[in-house]
Each structure stands twice: as C-alpha cells, then as structure tokens.
Short mmCIF file of N, CA and C in Angstrom, two decimals:
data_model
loop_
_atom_site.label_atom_id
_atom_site.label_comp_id
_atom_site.label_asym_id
_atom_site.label_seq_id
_atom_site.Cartn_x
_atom_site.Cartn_y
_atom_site.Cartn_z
N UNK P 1 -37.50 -36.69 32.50
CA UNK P 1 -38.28 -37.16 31.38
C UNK P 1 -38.50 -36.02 30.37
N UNK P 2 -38.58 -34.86 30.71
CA UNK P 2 -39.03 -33.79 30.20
C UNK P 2 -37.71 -33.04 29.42
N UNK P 3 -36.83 -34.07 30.08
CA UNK P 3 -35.33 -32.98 29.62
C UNK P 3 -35.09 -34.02 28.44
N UNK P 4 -35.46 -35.54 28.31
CA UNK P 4 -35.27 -36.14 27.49
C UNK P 4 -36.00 -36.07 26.12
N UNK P 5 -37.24 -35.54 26.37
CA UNK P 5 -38.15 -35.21 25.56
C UNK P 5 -37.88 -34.53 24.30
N UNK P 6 -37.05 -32.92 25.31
CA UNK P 6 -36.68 -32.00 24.83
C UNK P 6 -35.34 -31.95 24.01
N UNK P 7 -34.31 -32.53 24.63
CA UNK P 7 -33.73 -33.34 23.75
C UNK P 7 -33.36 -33.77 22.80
N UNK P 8 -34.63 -34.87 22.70
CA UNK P 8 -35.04 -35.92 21.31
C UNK P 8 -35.18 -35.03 20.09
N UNK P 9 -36.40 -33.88 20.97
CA UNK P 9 -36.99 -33.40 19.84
C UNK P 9 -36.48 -31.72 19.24
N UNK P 10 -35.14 -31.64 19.81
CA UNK P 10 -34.35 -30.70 19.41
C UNK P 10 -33.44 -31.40 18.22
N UNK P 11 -32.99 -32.71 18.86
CA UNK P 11 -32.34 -33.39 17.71
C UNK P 11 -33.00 -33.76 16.45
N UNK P 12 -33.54 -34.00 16.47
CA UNK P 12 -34.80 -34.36 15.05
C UNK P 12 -35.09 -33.14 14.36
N UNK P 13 -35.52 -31.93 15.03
CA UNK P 13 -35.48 -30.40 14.66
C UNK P 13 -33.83 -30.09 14.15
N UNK P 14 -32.47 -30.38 14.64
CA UNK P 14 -31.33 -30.14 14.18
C UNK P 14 -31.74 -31.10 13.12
N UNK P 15 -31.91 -32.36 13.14
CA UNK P 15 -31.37 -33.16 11.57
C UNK P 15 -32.59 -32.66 10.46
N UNK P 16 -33.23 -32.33 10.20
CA UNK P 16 -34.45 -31.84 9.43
C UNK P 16 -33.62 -30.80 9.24
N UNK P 17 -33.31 -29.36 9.70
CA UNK P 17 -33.00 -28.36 9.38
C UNK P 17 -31.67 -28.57 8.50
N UNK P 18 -30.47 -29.72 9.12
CA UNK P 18 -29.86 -30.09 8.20
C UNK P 18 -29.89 -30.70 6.82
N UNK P 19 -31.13 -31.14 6.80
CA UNK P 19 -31.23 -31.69 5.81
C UNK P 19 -31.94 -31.04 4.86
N UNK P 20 -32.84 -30.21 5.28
CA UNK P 20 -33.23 -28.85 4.61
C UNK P 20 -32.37 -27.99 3.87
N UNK P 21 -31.31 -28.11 4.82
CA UNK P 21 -29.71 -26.93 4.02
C UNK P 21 -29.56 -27.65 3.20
N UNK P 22 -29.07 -29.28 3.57
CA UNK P 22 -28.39 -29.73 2.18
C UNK P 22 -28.86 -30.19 1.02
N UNK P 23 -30.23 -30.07 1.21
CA UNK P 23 -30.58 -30.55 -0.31
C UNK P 23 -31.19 -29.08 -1.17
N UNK P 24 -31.75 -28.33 -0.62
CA UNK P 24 -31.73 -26.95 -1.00
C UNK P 24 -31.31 -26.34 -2.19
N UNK P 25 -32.01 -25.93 -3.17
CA UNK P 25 -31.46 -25.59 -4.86
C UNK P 25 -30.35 -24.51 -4.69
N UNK P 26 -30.22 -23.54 -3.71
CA UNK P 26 -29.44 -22.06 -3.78
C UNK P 26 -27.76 -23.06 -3.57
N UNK P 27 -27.40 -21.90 -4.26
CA UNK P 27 -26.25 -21.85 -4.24
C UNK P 27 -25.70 -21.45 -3.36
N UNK P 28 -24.40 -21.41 -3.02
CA UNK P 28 -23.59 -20.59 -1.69
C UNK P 28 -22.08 -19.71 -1.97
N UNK P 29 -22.28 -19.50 -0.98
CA UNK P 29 -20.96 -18.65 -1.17
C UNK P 29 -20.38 -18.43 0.05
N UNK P 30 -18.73 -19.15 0.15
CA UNK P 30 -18.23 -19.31 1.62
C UNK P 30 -17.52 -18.37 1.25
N UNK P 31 -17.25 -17.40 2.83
CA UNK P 31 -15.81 -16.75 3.19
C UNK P 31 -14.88 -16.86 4.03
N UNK P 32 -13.50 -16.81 3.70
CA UNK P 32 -13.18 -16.59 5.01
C UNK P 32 -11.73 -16.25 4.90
N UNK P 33 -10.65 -16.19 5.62
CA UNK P 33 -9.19 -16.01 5.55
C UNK P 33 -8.66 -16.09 4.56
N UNK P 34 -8.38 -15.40 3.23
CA UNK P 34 -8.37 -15.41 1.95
C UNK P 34 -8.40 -16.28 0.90
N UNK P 35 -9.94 -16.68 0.92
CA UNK P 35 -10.53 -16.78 -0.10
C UNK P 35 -12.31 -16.71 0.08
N UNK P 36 -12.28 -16.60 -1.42
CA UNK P 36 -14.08 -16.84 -1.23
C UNK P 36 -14.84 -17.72 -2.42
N UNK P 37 -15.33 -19.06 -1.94
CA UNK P 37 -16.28 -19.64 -2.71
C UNK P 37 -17.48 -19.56 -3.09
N UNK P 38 -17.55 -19.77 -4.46
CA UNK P 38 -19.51 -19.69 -5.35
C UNK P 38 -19.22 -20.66 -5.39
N UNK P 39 -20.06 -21.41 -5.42
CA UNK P 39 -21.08 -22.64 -6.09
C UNK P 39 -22.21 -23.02 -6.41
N UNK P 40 -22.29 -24.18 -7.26
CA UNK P 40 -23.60 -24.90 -7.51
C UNK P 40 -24.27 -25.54 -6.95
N UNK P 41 -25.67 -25.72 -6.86
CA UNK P 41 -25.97 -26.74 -6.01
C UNK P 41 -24.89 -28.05 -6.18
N UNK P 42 -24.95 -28.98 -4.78
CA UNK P 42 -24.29 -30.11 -4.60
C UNK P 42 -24.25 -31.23 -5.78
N UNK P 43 -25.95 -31.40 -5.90
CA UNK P 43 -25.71 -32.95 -6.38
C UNK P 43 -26.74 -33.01 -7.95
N UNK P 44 -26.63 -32.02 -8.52
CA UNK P 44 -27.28 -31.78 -9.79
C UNK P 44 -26.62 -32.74 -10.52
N UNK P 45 -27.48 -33.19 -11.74
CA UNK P 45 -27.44 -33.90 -12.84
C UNK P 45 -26.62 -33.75 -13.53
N UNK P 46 -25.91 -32.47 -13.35
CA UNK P 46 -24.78 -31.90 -14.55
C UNK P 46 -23.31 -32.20 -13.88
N UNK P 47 -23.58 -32.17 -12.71
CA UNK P 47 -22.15 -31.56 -11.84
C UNK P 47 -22.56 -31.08 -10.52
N UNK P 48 -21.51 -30.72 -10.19
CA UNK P 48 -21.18 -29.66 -8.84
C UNK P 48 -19.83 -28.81 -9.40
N UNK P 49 -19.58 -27.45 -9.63
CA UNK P 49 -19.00 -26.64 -9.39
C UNK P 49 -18.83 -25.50 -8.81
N UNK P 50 -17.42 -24.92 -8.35
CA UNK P 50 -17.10 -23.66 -7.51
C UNK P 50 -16.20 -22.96 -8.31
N UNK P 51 -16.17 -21.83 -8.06
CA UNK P 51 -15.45 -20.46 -8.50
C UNK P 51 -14.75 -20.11 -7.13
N UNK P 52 -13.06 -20.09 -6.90
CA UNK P 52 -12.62 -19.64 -5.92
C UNK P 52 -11.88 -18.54 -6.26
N UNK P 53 -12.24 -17.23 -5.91
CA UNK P 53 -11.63 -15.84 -6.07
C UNK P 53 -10.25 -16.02 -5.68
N UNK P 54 -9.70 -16.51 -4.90
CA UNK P 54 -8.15 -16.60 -4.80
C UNK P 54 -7.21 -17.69 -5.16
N UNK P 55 -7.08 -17.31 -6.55
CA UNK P 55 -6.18 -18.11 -7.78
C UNK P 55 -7.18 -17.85 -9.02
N UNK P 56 -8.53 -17.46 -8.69
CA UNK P 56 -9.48 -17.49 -10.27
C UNK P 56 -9.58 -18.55 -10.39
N UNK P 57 -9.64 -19.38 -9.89
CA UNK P 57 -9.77 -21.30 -10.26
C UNK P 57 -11.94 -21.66 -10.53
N UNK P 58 -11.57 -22.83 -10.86
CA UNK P 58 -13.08 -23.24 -11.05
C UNK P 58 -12.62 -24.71 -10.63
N UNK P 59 -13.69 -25.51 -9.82
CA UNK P 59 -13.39 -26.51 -9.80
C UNK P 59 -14.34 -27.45 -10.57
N UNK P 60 -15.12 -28.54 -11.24
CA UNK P 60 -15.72 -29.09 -11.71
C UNK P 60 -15.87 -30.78 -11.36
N UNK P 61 -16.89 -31.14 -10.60
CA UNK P 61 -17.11 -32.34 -10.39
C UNK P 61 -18.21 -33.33 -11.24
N UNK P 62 -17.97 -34.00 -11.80
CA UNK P 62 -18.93 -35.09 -12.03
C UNK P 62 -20.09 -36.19 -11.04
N UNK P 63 -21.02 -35.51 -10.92
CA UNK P 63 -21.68 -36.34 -10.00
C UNK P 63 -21.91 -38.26 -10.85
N UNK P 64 -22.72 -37.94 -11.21
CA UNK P 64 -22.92 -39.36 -12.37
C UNK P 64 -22.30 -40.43 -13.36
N UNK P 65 -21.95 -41.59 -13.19
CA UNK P 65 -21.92 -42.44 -14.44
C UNK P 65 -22.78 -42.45 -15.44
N UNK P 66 -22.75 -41.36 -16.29
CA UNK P 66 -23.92 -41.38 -17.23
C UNK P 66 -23.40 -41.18 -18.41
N UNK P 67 -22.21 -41.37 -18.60
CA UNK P 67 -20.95 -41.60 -20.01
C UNK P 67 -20.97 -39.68 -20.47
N UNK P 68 -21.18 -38.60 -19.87
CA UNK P 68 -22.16 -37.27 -19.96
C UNK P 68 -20.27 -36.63 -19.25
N UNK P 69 -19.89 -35.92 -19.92
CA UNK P 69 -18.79 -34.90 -19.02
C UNK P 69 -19.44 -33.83 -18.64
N UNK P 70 -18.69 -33.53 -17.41
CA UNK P 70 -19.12 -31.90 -16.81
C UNK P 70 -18.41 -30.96 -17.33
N UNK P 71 -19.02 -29.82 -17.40
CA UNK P 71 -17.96 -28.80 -18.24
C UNK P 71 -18.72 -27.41 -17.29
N UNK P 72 -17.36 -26.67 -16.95
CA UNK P 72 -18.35 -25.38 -16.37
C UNK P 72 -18.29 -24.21 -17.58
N UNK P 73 -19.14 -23.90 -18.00
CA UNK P 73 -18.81 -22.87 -18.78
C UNK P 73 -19.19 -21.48 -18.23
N UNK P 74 -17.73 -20.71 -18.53
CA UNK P 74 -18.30 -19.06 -17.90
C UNK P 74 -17.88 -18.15 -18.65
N UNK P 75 -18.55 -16.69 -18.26
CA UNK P 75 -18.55 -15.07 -18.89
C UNK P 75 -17.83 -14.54 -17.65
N UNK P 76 -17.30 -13.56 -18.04
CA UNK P 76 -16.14 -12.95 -17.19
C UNK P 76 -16.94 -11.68 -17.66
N UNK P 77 -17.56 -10.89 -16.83
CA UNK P 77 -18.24 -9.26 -16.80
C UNK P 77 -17.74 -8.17 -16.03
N UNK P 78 -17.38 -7.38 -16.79
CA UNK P 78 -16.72 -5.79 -16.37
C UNK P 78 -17.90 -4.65 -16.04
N UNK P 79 -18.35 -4.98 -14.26
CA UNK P 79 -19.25 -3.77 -14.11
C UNK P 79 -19.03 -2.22 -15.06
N UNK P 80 -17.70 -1.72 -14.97
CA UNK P 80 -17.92 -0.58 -15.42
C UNK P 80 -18.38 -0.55 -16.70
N UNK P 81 -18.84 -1.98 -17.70
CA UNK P 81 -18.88 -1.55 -18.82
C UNK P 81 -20.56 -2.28 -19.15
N UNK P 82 -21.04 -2.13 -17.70
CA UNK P 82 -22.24 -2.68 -17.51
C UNK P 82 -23.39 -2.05 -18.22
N UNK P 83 -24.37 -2.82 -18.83
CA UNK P 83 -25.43 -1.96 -19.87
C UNK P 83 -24.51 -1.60 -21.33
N UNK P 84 -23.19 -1.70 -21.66
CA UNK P 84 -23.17 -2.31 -22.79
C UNK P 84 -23.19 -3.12 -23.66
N UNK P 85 -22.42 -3.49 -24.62
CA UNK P 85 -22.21 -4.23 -25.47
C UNK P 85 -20.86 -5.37 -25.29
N UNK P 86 -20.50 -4.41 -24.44
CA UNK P 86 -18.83 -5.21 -23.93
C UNK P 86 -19.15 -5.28 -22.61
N UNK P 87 -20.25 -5.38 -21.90
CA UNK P 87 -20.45 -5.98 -20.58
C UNK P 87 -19.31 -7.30 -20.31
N UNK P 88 -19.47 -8.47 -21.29
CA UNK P 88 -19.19 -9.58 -21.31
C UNK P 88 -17.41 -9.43 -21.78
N UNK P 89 -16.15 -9.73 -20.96
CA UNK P 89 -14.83 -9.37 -21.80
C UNK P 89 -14.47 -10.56 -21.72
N UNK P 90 -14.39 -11.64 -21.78
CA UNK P 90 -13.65 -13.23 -21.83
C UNK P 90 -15.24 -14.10 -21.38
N UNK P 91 -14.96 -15.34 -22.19
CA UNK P 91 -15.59 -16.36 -22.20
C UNK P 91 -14.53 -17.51 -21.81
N UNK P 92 -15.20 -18.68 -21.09
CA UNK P 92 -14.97 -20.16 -21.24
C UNK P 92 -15.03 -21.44 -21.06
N UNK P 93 -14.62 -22.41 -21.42
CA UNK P 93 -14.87 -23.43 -20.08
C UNK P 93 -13.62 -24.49 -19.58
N UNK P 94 -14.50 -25.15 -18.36
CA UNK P 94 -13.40 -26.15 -17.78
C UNK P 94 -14.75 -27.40 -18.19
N UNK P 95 -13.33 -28.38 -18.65
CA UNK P 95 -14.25 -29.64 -18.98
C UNK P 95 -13.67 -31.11 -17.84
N UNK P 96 -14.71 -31.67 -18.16
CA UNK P 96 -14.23 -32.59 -16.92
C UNK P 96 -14.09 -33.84 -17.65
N UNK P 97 -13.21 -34.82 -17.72
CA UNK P 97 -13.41 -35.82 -18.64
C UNK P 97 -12.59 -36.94 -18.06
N UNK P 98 -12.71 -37.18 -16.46
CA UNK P 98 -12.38 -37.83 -15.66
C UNK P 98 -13.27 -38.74 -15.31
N UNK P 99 -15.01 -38.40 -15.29
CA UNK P 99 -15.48 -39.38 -14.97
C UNK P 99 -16.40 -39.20 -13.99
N UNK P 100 -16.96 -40.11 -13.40
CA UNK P 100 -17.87 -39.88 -12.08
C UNK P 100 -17.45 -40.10 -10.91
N UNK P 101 -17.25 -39.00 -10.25
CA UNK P 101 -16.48 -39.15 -8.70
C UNK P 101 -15.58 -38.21 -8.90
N UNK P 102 -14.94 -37.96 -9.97
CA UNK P 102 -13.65 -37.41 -9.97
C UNK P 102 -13.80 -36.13 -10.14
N UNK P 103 -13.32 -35.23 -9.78
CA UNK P 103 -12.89 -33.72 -9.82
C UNK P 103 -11.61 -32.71 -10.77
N UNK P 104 -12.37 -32.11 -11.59
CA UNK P 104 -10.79 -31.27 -12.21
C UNK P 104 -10.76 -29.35 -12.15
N UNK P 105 -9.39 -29.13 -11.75
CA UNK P 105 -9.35 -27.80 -11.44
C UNK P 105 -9.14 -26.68 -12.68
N UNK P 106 -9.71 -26.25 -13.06
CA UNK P 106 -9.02 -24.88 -14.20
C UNK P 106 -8.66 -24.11 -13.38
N UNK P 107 -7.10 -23.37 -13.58
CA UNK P 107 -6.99 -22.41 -13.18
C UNK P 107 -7.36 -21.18 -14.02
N UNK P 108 -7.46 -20.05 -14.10
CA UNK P 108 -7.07 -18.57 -14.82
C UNK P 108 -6.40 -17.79 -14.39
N UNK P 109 -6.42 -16.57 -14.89
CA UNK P 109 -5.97 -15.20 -14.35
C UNK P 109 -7.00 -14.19 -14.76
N UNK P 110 -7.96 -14.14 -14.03
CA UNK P 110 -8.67 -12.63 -14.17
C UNK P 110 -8.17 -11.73 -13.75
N UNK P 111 -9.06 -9.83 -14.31
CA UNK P 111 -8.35 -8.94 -13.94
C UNK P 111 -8.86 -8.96 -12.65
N UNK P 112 -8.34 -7.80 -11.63
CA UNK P 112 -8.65 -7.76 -10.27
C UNK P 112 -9.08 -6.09 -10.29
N UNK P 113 -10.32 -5.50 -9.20
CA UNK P 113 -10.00 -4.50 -9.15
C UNK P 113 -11.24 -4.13 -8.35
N UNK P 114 -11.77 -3.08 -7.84
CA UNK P 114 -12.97 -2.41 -6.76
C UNK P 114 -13.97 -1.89 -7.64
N UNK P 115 -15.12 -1.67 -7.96
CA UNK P 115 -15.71 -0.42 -8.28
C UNK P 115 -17.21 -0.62 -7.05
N UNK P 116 -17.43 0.63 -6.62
CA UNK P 116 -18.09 0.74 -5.41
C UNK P 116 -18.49 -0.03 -4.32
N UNK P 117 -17.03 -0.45 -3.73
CA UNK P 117 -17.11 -1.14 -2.48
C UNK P 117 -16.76 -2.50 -2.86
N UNK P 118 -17.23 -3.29 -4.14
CA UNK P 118 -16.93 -4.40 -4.40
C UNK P 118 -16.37 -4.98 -5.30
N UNK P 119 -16.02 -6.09 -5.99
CA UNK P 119 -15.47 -6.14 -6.99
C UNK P 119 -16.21 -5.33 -8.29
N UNK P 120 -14.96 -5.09 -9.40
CA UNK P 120 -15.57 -4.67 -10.48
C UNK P 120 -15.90 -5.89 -11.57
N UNK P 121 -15.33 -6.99 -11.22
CA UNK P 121 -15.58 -7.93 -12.05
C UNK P 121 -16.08 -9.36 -11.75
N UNK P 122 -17.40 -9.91 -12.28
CA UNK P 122 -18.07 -10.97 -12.05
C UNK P 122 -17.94 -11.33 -12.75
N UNK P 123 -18.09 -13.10 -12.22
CA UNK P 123 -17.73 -14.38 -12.87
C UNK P 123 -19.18 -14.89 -13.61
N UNK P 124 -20.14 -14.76 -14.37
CA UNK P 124 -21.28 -15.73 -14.21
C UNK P 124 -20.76 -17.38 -15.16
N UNK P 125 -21.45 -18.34 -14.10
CA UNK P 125 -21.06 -19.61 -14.83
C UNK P 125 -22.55 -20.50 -14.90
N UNK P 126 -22.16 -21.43 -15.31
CA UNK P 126 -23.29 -22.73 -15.81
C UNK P 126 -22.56 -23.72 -15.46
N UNK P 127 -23.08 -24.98 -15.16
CA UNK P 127 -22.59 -26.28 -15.26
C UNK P 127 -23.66 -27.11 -15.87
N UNK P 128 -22.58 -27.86 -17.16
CA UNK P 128 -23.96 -28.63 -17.86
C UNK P 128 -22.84 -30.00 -18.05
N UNK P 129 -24.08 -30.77 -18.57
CA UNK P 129 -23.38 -32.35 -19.01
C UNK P 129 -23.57 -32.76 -20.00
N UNK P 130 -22.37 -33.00 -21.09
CA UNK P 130 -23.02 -32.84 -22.26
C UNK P 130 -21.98 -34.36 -22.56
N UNK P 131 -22.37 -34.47 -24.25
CA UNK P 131 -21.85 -35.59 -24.68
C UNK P 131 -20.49 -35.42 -25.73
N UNK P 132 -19.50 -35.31 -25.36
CA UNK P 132 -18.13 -35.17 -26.10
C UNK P 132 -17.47 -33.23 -25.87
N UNK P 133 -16.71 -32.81 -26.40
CA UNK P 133 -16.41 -31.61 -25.96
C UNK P 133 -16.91 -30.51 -27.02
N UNK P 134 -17.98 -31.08 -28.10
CA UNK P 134 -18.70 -30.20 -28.73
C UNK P 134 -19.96 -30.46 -28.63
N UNK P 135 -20.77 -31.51 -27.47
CA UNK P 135 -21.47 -31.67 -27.59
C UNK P 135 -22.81 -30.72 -27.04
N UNK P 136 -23.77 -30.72 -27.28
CA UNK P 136 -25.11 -29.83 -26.98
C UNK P 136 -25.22 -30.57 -25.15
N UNK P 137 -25.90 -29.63 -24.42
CA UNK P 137 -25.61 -29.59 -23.36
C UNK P 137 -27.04 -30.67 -23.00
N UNK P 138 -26.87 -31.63 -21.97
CA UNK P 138 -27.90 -32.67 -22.04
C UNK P 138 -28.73 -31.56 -20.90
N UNK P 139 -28.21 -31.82 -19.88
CA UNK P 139 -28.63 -31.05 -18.78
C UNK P 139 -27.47 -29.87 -18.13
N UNK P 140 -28.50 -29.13 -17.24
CA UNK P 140 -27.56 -28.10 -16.83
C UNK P 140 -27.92 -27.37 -16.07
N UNK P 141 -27.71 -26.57 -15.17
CA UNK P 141 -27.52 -25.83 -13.62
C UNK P 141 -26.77 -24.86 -13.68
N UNK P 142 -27.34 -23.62 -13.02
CA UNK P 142 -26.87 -22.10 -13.47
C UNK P 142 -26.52 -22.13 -11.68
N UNK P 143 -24.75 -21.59 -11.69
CA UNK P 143 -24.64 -21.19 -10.52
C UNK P 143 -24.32 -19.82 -10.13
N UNK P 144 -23.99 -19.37 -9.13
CA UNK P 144 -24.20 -18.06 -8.77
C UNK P 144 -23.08 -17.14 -9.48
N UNK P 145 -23.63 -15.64 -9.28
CA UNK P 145 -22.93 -14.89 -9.75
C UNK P 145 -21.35 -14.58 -8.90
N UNK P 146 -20.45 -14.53 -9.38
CA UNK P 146 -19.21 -14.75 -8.26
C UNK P 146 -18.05 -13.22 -8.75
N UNK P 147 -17.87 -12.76 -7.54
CA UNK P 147 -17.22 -11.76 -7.55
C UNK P 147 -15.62 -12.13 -7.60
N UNK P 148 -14.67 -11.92 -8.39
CA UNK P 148 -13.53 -11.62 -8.80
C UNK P 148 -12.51 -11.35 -7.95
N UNK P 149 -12.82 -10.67 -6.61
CA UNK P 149 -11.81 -9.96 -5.58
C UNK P 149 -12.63 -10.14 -4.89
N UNK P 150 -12.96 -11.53 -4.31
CA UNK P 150 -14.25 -11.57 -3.23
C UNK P 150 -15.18 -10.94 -3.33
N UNK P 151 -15.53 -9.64 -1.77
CA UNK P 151 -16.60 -9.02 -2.11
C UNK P 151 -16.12 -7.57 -2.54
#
C-alpha cells in the first residue's frame, strides 16, 4: 500500500515538474554531437524560434491563426569589437509567411571563430508578429543570446 502511495505520488511530482519545464518563460539551449540550439520560449504569441550554430540557420514557427507572420529578426555581434560602435556587424530577418502550424528555415553564413574559450560571435534575436513584411511588430519575444561556434 505504501509502495503504491509512493508511487502515485512520485508520478504527480514527475508530471507537475514537467509541466513546470514546459510552460516556463526561459529559453534553452540544447547540445550535443555537432550542433547547438537557442531558442524561444515554445508557445508565445509571436512564434517559436531557434538559432542552430551548425549551418547558422534560424528556424521560425508560427504558433497562431491570427492573419500576423512570424519573422525572427537578428544582430550578429563581434565580441572583440565589444563596447563599441561596431559591436553590431550584420543585421536581419527570417519571415514566415506560411501560416499557422507551419515552419520556415533561413539559412546564413556567419563568421566562425574563439575569443576566450568561446565563441567570438553572438547571435542576439527577437521573434515578433507583425502585419505584412513592413509591418510594426504586434507582439514579440526576445530569445536568447546564441553563440556562433557553439560554446
């Protein structure tokens, strides 16, 4: 009885904790056998997007039917030129204009390279939902900062 108890109430403690992870505002960042993912939270108003260091890709999902495209827009930053004026060396975005449910990939080519232990170059992005491909951003979700050459 006691083992059933324990059990029950380990399982209920696993699904809570799961469900704690997944609805959770932070962003993540997977690693593993070459590559490494940033992302946005899951199920924001704007989207869901990832930054995968191996290819430089971004992916961009549309959560909503809300007639609203996802667009990720990002800054491409050169630590060594950090605290200037040229911190920031490329801008852009990936737009999504597939719809709700559907997913689209940008690829790039960033530069690649180390400066103390980790990459020298970060990705920062946004995901917003806006109305046409000049439109002002309705809503929007800042995702994590993403390193270039993994870590």
């Amino acid at each position: 009885m006691r083992i059933r108890r324990a059990a029950k109430a380990a399982g209920v403690l696993g699904t809570a904790i799961a469900s704690v992870l997944a609805m959770s505002g932070a962003a993540h960042a997977k690693t593993g056998p070459g590559y490494t993912e940033f992302c946005s939270t899951p199920l924001h108003k704007p989207g869901f997007a990832c930054f995968y260091s191996d290819g430089d890709k971004f992916t961009v999902t549309d959560n909503y039917a809300d007639e609203l495209r996802s667009v990720v827009k990002w800054k491409l930053g050169d630590r060594k030129k950090k605290g200037t004026s040229g911190y920031i060396i490329r801008t852009g975005e990936c737009h999504n204009t597939k719809g709700a449910g559907k997913t689209v990939t940008c690829n790039y080519d960033f530069p690649e390279g180390k400066l103390g232990g980790t990459s020298r170059y970060l990705v920062h992005f946004t995901v917003v939902a806006q109305d046409g491909a000049k439109g002002k951003p309705v809503y929007s979700a800042a995702g994590p900062i993403a390193y270039v050459s993994g870590r």
